[in-house]
PDB file of C-alpha atoms in Angstrom:
ATOM      1  CA  UNK A   1      -0.339  -0.014   0.344  1.00  0.00           C
ATOM      2  CA  UNK A   2       1.106   3.220  -1.121  1.00  0.00           C
ATOM      3  CA  UNK A   3       0.275   6.788   0.256  1.00  0.00           C
ATOM      4  CA  UNK A   4      -2.084   7.259  -2.359  1.00  0.00           C
ATOM      5  CA  UNK A   5      -4.158   4.623  -0.808  1.00  0.00           C
ATOM      6  CA  UNK A   6      -3.563   5.285   2.959  1.00  0.00           C
ATOM      7  CA  UNK A   7      -5.352   8.644   1.755  1.00  0.00           C
ATOM      8  CA  UNK A   8      -8.732   6.707   0.382  1.00  0.00           C
ATOM      9  CA  UNK A   9      -9.000   5.363   3.937  1.00  0.00           C
ATOM     10  CA  UNK A  10      -9.716   8.352   5.502  1.00  0.00           C
ATOM     11  CA  UNK A  11     -12.967   9.361   4.789  1.00  0.00           C
ATOM     12  CA  UNK A  12     -13.847   5.653   5.750  1.00  0.00           C
ATOM     13  CA  UNK A  13     -12.368   5.455   9.015  1.00  0.00           C
ATOM     14  CA  UNK A  14     -13.848   9.420   9.568  1.00  0.00           C
ATOM     15  CA  UNK A  15     -17.792   7.898   9.227  1.00  0.00           C
ATOM     16  CA  UNK A  16     -16.817   4.844  11.436  1.00  0.00           C
ATOM     17  CA  UNK A  17     -15.694   7.350  13.992  1.00  0.00           C
ATOM     18  CA  UNK A  18     -18.844   9.423  13.326  1.00  0.00           C
ATOM     19  CA  UNK A  19     -21.011   6.877  13.726  1.00  0.00           C
ATOM     20  CA  UNK A  20     -19.672   4.306  16.264  1.00  0.00           C
ATOM     21  CA  UNK A  21     -16.885   6.872  18.138  1.00  0.00           C
ATOM     22  CA  UNK A  22     -13.353   6.068  18.277  1.00  0.00           C
ATOM     23  CA  UNK A  23     -13.324   2.195  19.306  1.00  0.00           C
ATOM     24  CA  UNK A  24      -9.675   1.838  19.327  1.00  0.00           C
ATOM     25  CA  UNK A  25      -9.021   4.601  21.483  1.00  0.00           C
ATOM     26  CA  UNK A  26     -10.983   4.127  23.795  1.00  0.00           C
ATOM     27  CA  UNK A  27     -10.190   0.985  24.211  1.00  0.00           C
ATOM     28  CA  UNK A  28      -6.720   1.728  24.721  1.00  0.00           C
ATOM     29  CA  UNK A  29      -7.767   4.359  27.446  1.00  0.00           C
ATOM     30  CA  UNK A  30      -9.553   1.468  28.704  1.00  0.00           C
ATOM     31  CA  UNK A  31      -6.987  -0.685  29.053  1.00  0.00           C
ATOM     32  CA  UNK A  32      -4.690   1.416  30.378  1.00  0.00           C
ATOM     33  CA  UNK A  33      -7.352   2.388  33.315  1.00  0.00           C
ATOM     34  CA  UNK A  34      -7.174  -1.287  34.012  1.00  0.00           C
ATOM     35  CA  UNK A  35      -3.063  -1.401  33.948  1.00  0.00           C
ATOM     36  CA  UNK A  36      -3.211   1.202  36.576  1.00  0.00           C
ATOM     37  CA  UNK A  37      -5.656  -0.194  38.710  1.00  0.00           C
ATOM     38  CA  UNK A  38      -3.561  -3.652  38.697  1.00  0.00           C
ATOM     39  CA  UNK A  39      -0.461  -2.310  39.112  1.00  0.00           C
ATOM     40  CA  UNK A  40      -2.090  -0.199  42.246  1.00  0.00           C
ATOM     41  CA  UNK A  41      -3.600  -3.592  43.387  1.00  0.00           C
ATOM     42  CA  UNK A  42      -0.249  -5.557  42.943  1.00  0.00           C
ATOM     43  CA  UNK A  43       1.861  -2.892  45.248  1.00  0.00           C
ATOM     44  CA  UNK A  44       2.509  -4.195  48.325  1.00  0.00           C
ATOM     45  CA  UNK A  45       5.466  -1.783  49.153  1.00  0.00           C
ATOM     46  CA  UNK A  46       2.523  -0.229  51.349  1.00  0.00           C
ATOM     47  CA  UNK A  47       1.835  -3.341  53.228  1.00  0.00           C
ATOM     48  CA  UNK A  48       5.519  -3.937  54.111  1.00  0.00           C
ATOM     49  CA  UNK A  49       5.939  -0.356  55.370  1.00  0.00           C
ATOM     50  CA  UNK A  50       7.205   0.880  51.824  1.00  0.00           C
ATOM     51  CA  UNK A  51       4.963   3.279  51.263  1.00  0.00           C
TER      52      UNK A  51
END
């Protein structure tokens, strides 16, 4: 795929985002939040007196 082929997909992607929202961005944000929560839940430093 060359540069001109990629630009052909932009209107399709834009219309999908307009119709359904930016699903990849929302999934990425949810995954980052889950990673933060998991890191906090698995942080034993407070229990051991380190925090």
